[in-house]
mmCIF file of C-alpha atoms in Angstrom:
data_model
loop_
_atom_site.group_PDB
_atom_site.id
_atom_site.type_symbol
_atom_site.label_atom_id
_atom_site.label_comp_id
_atom_site.label_asym_id
_atom_site.label_seq_id
_atom_site.Cartn_x
_atom_site.Cartn_y
_atom_site.Cartn_z
ATOM 1 C CA MET A 1 7.586 -51.921 -55.256
ATOM 2 C CA LYS A 2 11.861 -52.120 -55.207
ATOM 3 C CA ILE A 3 13.869 -49.152 -54.036
ATOM 4 C CA GLY A 4 17.508 -48.548 -53.356
ATOM 5 C CA VAL A 5 18.306 -45.567 -51.915
ATOM 6 C CA ILE A 6 22.206 -44.069 -52.428
ATOM 7 C CA ALA A 7 23.790 -43.001 -49.177
ATOM 8 C CA ALA A 8 20.681 -44.123 -47.315
ATOM 9 C CA ASN A 9 23.032 -43.573 -43.749
ATOM 10 C CA GLY A 10 22.984 -40.320 -44.158
ATOM 11 C CA LYS A 11 21.040 -37.368 -42.616
ATOM 12 C CA SER A 12 17.793 -37.686 -45.105
ATOM 13 C CA GLY A 13 18.858 -40.731 -46.742
ATOM 14 C CA LYS A 14 17.979 -42.750 -43.251
ATOM 15 C CA LEU A 15 14.445 -41.133 -43.051
ATOM 16 C CA ILE A 16 13.770 -41.493 -46.663
ATOM 17 C CA THR A 17 14.375 -45.342 -46.088
ATOM 18 C CA GLU A 18 12.425 -45.326 -42.823
ATOM 19 C CA GLU A 19 9.628 -43.931 -44.869
ATOM 20 C CA ALA A 20 10.406 -45.857 -47.755
ATOM 21 C CA VAL A 21 10.285 -48.896 -44.958
ATOM 22 C CA ASN A 22 7.419 -48.669 -42.963
ATOM 23 C CA ARG A 23 5.187 -48.601 -45.852
ATOM 24 C CA GLY A 24 6.274 -52.170 -46.420
ATOM 25 C CA LEU A 25 8.628 -51.295 -50.134
ATOM 26 C CA ASP A 26 11.369 -53.329 -50.935
ATOM 27 C CA VAL A 27 14.124 -51.500 -49.509
ATOM 28 C CA THR A 28 17.839 -51.756 -50.082
ATOM 29 C CA ALA A 29 20.833 -49.861 -48.888
ATOM 30 C CA ILE A 30 23.054 -48.539 -50.869
ATOM 31 C CA VAL A 31 26.711 -47.583 -49.249
ATOM 32 C CA ARG A 32 29.549 -47.323 -48.763
ATOM 33 C CA LYS A 33 30.496 -48.813 -45.671
ATOM 34 C CA GLU A 34 28.366 -51.221 -43.145
ATOM 35 C CA ASN A 35 24.947 -50.396 -43.081
ATOM 36 C CA LYS A 36 23.247 -48.037 -40.635
ATOM 37 C CA SER A 37 20.176 -47.835 -41.776
ATOM 38 C CA VAL A 38 17.157 -49.806 -40.849
ATOM 39 C CA ALA A 39 17.206 -51.903 -44.690
ATOM 40 C CA PRO A 40 17.023 -55.356 -44.830
ATOM 41 C CA GLN A 41 19.418 -55.305 -46.911
ATOM 42 C CA SER A 42 22.348 -53.802 -48.709
ATOM 43 C CA ILE A 43 24.781 -53.404 -51.137
ATOM 44 C CA ILE A 44 28.109 -52.165 -49.923
ATOM 45 C CA LYS A 45 29.807 -49.665 -53.361
ATOM 46 C CA ASP A 46 31.139 -46.445 -53.716
ATOM 47 C CA ILE A 47 28.392 -44.827 -56.114
ATOM 48 C CA PHE A 48 31.391 -44.799 -58.576
ATOM 49 C CA ASP A 49 32.077 -48.669 -58.229
ATOM 50 C CA LEU A 50 27.803 -49.345 -59.119
ATOM 51 C CA THR A 51 26.883 -50.437 -62.206
ATOM 52 C CA THR A 52 24.027 -51.106 -64.798
ATOM 53 C CA GLU A 53 23.408 -54.709 -63.244
ATOM 54 C CA ASP A 54 23.481 -52.836 -59.962
ATOM 55 C CA LEU A 55 20.095 -50.711 -59.990
ATOM 56 C CA THR A 56 18.471 -52.457 -62.992
ATOM 57 C CA SER A 57 16.742 -54.588 -60.642
ATOM 58 C CA PHE A 58 14.980 -51.726 -58.819
ATOM 59 C CA ASP A 59 11.796 -49.746 -59.584
ATOM 60 C CA VAL A 60 13.082 -46.647 -58.459
ATOM 61 C CA VAL A 61 16.726 -45.164 -57.036
ATOM 62 C CA VAL A 62 16.658 -42.660 -54.895
ATOM 63 C CA ASP A 63 20.298 -40.340 -55.444
ATOM 64 C CA ALA A 64 20.824 -39.232 -51.766
ATOM 65 C CA PHE A 65 23.789 -38.818 -52.088
ATOM 66 C CA GLY A 66 25.200 -34.897 -50.793
ATOM 67 C CA GLU A 67 29.079 -33.257 -50.279
ATOM 68 C CA PHE A 68 29.606 -29.935 -48.356
ATOM 69 C CA ARG A 69 33.268 -29.479 -48.328
ATOM 70 C CA GLU A 70 34.622 -26.891 -51.541
ATOM 71 C CA ASP A 71 36.893 -28.932 -52.645
ATOM 72 C CA LYS A 72 34.987 -31.822 -53.209
ATOM 73 C CA LEU A 73 31.091 -29.918 -54.625
ATOM 74 C CA HIS A 74 31.659 -31.287 -57.858
ATOM 75 C CA LEU A 75 31.060 -34.723 -56.803
ATOM 76 C CA HIS A 76 27.572 -33.376 -57.018
ATOM 77 C CA GLN A 77 27.397 -33.405 -61.256
ATOM 78 C CA ASP A 78 30.125 -36.218 -61.099
ATOM 79 C CA THR A 79 27.121 -38.449 -59.109
ATOM 80 C CA ILE A 80 24.836 -37.157 -61.825
ATOM 81 C CA GLN A 81 26.283 -37.897 -64.597
ATOM 82 C CA HIS A 82 27.497 -41.171 -63.656
ATOM 83 C CA LEU A 83 24.329 -42.786 -62.260
ATOM 84 C CA SER A 84 22.803 -40.890 -65.698
ATOM 85 C CA ASP A 85 24.277 -42.880 -67.187
ATOM 86 C CA ILE A 86 24.235 -46.417 -65.959
ATOM 87 C CA LEU A 87 20.402 -46.013 -65.889
ATOM 88 C CA ALA A 88 20.270 -44.882 -69.153
ATOM 89 C CA HIS A 89 17.620 -46.761 -71.653
ATOM 90 C CA THR A 90 16.798 -48.321 -68.898
ATOM 91 C CA ASN A 91 12.860 -48.252 -67.016
ATOM 92 C CA THR A 92 13.979 -47.624 -63.369
ATOM 93 C CA ARG A 93 13.231 -43.970 -61.886
ATOM 94 C CA LEU A 94 16.234 -41.997 -60.865
ATOM 95 C CA ILE A 95 14.355 -39.578 -57.780
ATOM 96 C CA VAL A 96 17.349 -36.928 -56.645
ATOM 97 C CA VAL A 97 17.188 -34.828 -53.556
ATOM 98 C CA GLY A 98 17.748 -31.433 -54.621
ATOM 99 C CA GLY A 99 18.223 -28.434 -53.046
ATOM 100 C CA ALA A 100 15.871 -24.880 -53.177
ATOM 101 C CA GLY A 101 18.995 -22.674 -54.133
ATOM 102 C CA SER A 102 18.243 -23.674 -58.244
ATOM 103 C CA LEU A 103 14.661 -22.700 -57.792
ATOM 104 C CA TYR A 104 13.391 -19.653 -59.784
ATOM 105 C CA VAL A 105 12.343 -16.531 -58.534
ATOM 106 C CA ASP A 106 10.439 -15.081 -61.401
ATOM 107 C CA ASN A 107 7.364 -16.536 -63.650
ATOM 108 C CA GLN A 108 10.114 -16.025 -67.219
ATOM 109 C CA LEU A 109 12.222 -19.099 -65.060
ATOM 110 C CA GLU A 110 15.198 -16.785 -65.468
ATOM 111 C CA THR A 111 16.826 -15.586 -62.315
ATOM 112 C CA GLN A 112 17.064 -18.524 -59.771
ATOM 113 C CA LEU A 113 17.157 -17.906 -55.901
ATOM 114 C CA TYR A 114 20.868 -18.392 -55.723
ATOM 115 C CA ASN A 115 21.848 -15.290 -57.687
ATOM 116 C CA THR A 116 19.242 -12.897 -55.362
ATOM 117 C CA ALA A 117 20.409 -10.505 -52.780
ATOM 118 C CA ASP A 118 19.544 -12.410 -50.270
ATOM 119 C CA PHE A 119 20.810 -15.266 -50.573
ATOM 120 C CA PRO A 120 23.139 -16.527 -47.869
ATOM 121 C CA GLU A 121 27.279 -16.519 -49.648
ATOM 122 C CA ALA A 122 27.785 -18.794 -47.447
ATOM 123 C CA PHE A 123 25.629 -21.412 -48.913
ATOM 124 C CA LYS A 124 26.419 -20.145 -52.584
ATOM 125 C CA PRO A 125 28.590 -23.084 -52.908
ATOM 126 C CA LEU A 126 26.618 -25.454 -52.434
ATOM 127 C CA ALA A 127 23.475 -24.268 -54.713
ATOM 128 C CA THR A 128 25.922 -23.551 -57.381
ATOM 129 C CA SER A 129 26.539 -27.407 -57.589
ATOM 130 C CA GLN A 130 22.953 -28.953 -57.171
ATOM 131 C CA GLY A 131 22.289 -26.063 -59.707
ATOM 132 C CA LYS A 132 25.153 -27.930 -62.298
ATOM 133 C CA ALA A 133 23.761 -31.354 -60.967
ATOM 134 C CA LEU A 134 19.986 -30.525 -62.120
ATOM 135 C CA ASP A 135 21.285 -28.648 -65.069
ATOM 136 C CA GLU A 136 23.144 -32.545 -66.598
ATOM 137 C CA LEU A 137 19.538 -34.262 -65.834
ATOM 138 C CA ARG A 138 17.841 -31.444 -67.720
ATOM 139 C CA LYS A 139 20.716 -33.053 -70.928
ATOM 140 C CA ARG A 140 19.328 -36.359 -70.391
ATOM 141 C CA ASP A 141 16.334 -37.739 -72.045
ATOM 142 C CA ASP A 142 17.224 -41.378 -71.842
ATOM 143 C CA VAL A 143 16.499 -41.674 -68.195
ATOM 144 C CA ARG A 144 13.719 -41.391 -66.369
ATOM 145 C CA TRP A 145 14.691 -38.437 -63.636
ATOM 146 C CA THR A 146 12.975 -36.574 -60.575
ATOM 147 C CA PHE A 147 14.648 -33.776 -59.102
ATOM 148 C CA ILE A 148 13.292 -32.692 -55.584
ATOM 149 C CA SER A 149 13.982 -29.516 -54.400
ATOM 150 C CA PRO A 150 13.217 -28.930 -50.949
ATOM 151 C CA ALA A 151 12.125 -25.842 -49.279
ATOM 152 C CA ALA A 152 14.939 -22.940 -48.333
ATOM 153 C CA GLU A 153 14.548 -24.166 -44.743
ATOM 154 C CA PHE A 154 15.755 -27.715 -45.045
ATOM 155 C CA ILE A 155 15.345 -28.633 -41.314
ATOM 156 C CA ALA A 156 17.401 -31.791 -40.198
ATOM 157 C CA ASP A 157 15.496 -32.834 -36.810
ATOM 158 C CA GLY A 158 12.040 -31.240 -37.982
ATOM 159 C CA LYS A 159 9.122 -32.577 -36.786
ATOM 160 C CA ARG A 160 7.204 -35.415 -39.121
ATOM 161 C CA THR A 161 3.582 -33.665 -39.791
ATOM 162 C CA GLY A 162 2.754 -35.309 -42.949
ATOM 163 C CA ASP A 163 1.743 -32.303 -44.342
ATOM 164 C CA TYR A 164 3.178 -30.944 -47.589
ATOM 165 C CA ILE A 165 2.874 -28.434 -50.475
ATOM 166 C CA LEU A 166 3.623 -30.098 -53.765
ATOM 167 C CA ALA A 167 5.019 -27.061 -56.106
ATOM 168 C CA GLY A 168 7.622 -26.649 -59.307
ATOM 169 C CA GLU A 169 10.416 -24.583 -60.746
ATOM 170 C CA GLN A 170 9.439 -21.634 -59.097
ATOM 171 C CA PHE A 171 10.037 -20.902 -55.032
ATOM 172 C CA THR A 172 7.052 -21.472 -53.077
ATOM 173 C CA LEU A 173 6.597 -19.619 -49.465
ATOM 174 C CA ASN A 174 3.619 -21.259 -47.421
ATOM 175 C CA SER A 175 0.786 -19.855 -46.140
ATOM 176 C CA LYS A 176 2.451 -18.139 -43.920
ATOM 177 C CA GLY A 177 5.111 -16.892 -45.558
ATOM 178 C CA GLU A 178 7.428 -19.778 -45.101
ATOM 179 C CA SER A 179 10.242 -21.904 -46.596
ATOM 180 C CA LYS A 180 10.638 -24.806 -44.413
ATOM 181 C CA ILE A 181 10.563 -28.445 -44.451
ATOM 182 C CA SER A 182 11.729 -30.935 -42.777
ATOM 183 C CA TYR A 183 13.625 -34.065 -43.648
ATOM 184 C CA ALA A 184 10.423 -36.192 -42.209
ATOM 185 C CA ASP A 185 8.431 -34.762 -44.181
ATOM 186 C CA TYR A 186 10.442 -33.629 -46.958
ATOM 187 C CA ALA A 187 10.693 -38.149 -46.866
ATOM 188 C CA ILE A 188 7.080 -39.071 -46.867
ATOM 189 C CA ALA A 189 6.934 -36.502 -50.248
ATOM 190 C CA LEU A 190 9.901 -38.261 -51.970
ATOM 191 C CA ILE A 191 8.053 -41.607 -51.816
ATOM 192 C CA ASP A 192 4.369 -40.340 -52.320
ATOM 193 C CA GLU A 193 6.370 -39.461 -55.301
ATOM 194 C CA ALA A 194 8.227 -42.453 -56.177
ATOM 195 C CA THR A 195 4.866 -44.865 -55.537
ATOM 196 C CA GLU A 196 2.202 -42.355 -57.186
ATOM 197 C CA GLY A 197 3.964 -39.434 -58.748
ATOM 198 C CA THR A 198 4.490 -39.291 -62.120
ATOM 199 C CA HIS A 199 6.804 -36.241 -62.650
ATOM 200 C CA ILE A 200 9.181 -37.833 -65.414
ATOM 201 C CA GLN A 201 12.075 -35.604 -66.261
ATOM 202 C CA GLU A 202 11.149 -32.332 -64.421
ATOM 203 C CA ARG A 203 12.119 -31.148 -61.069
ATOM 204 C CA ILE A 204 9.321 -29.888 -58.476
ATOM 205 C CA SER A 205 9.771 -28.745 -54.942
ATOM 206 C CA VAL A 206 7.947 -29.041 -51.605
ATOM 207 C CA VAL A 207 7.049 -26.998 -48.408
ATOM 208 C CA SER A 208 5.341 -27.690 -45.624
ATOM 209 C CA LYS A 209 2.134 -26.506 -44.888
#
């Protein structure tokens, strides 16, 4: 399987790349500058300069792009729109590293986590932006996309346990009443979906056991 990882130099991108390489997949880092991941080959390009020809040789493209500066949060929607446009009507899957804020807290799928009273105000702009990126994907029936939301507590330096719970649109707690997952376990879940999963045009979520 050929996988391209956009933003492979980032915290989540590096671990996703490492997980894919360790499983013997053919991995290419897609980065703006020098490749600092373990991927043996790279494409050095800005996301907005990527073309259909750049990406259609891959079975899966992972979008691990993230932006945290408030005046740049629109880039979550902008990059999703561009990637969707260039992957439209192709066989290449697009798997997006999403956020937890857009998960639903009710069975009717009406109230999202970032609209609840206890959601931290400081994270609301980022969560809203990532939610809008998911809304962009939901409009596309011409792209083989999957959006994977992590747990609410997404731990960059957390342990790699190899265990996780696969969930769907709803905010899910583990048996300890926690919503957390390490970047390393998230990477396992994402590569599992890339190699074995069939959640096409769906949002799924993962939480540690």
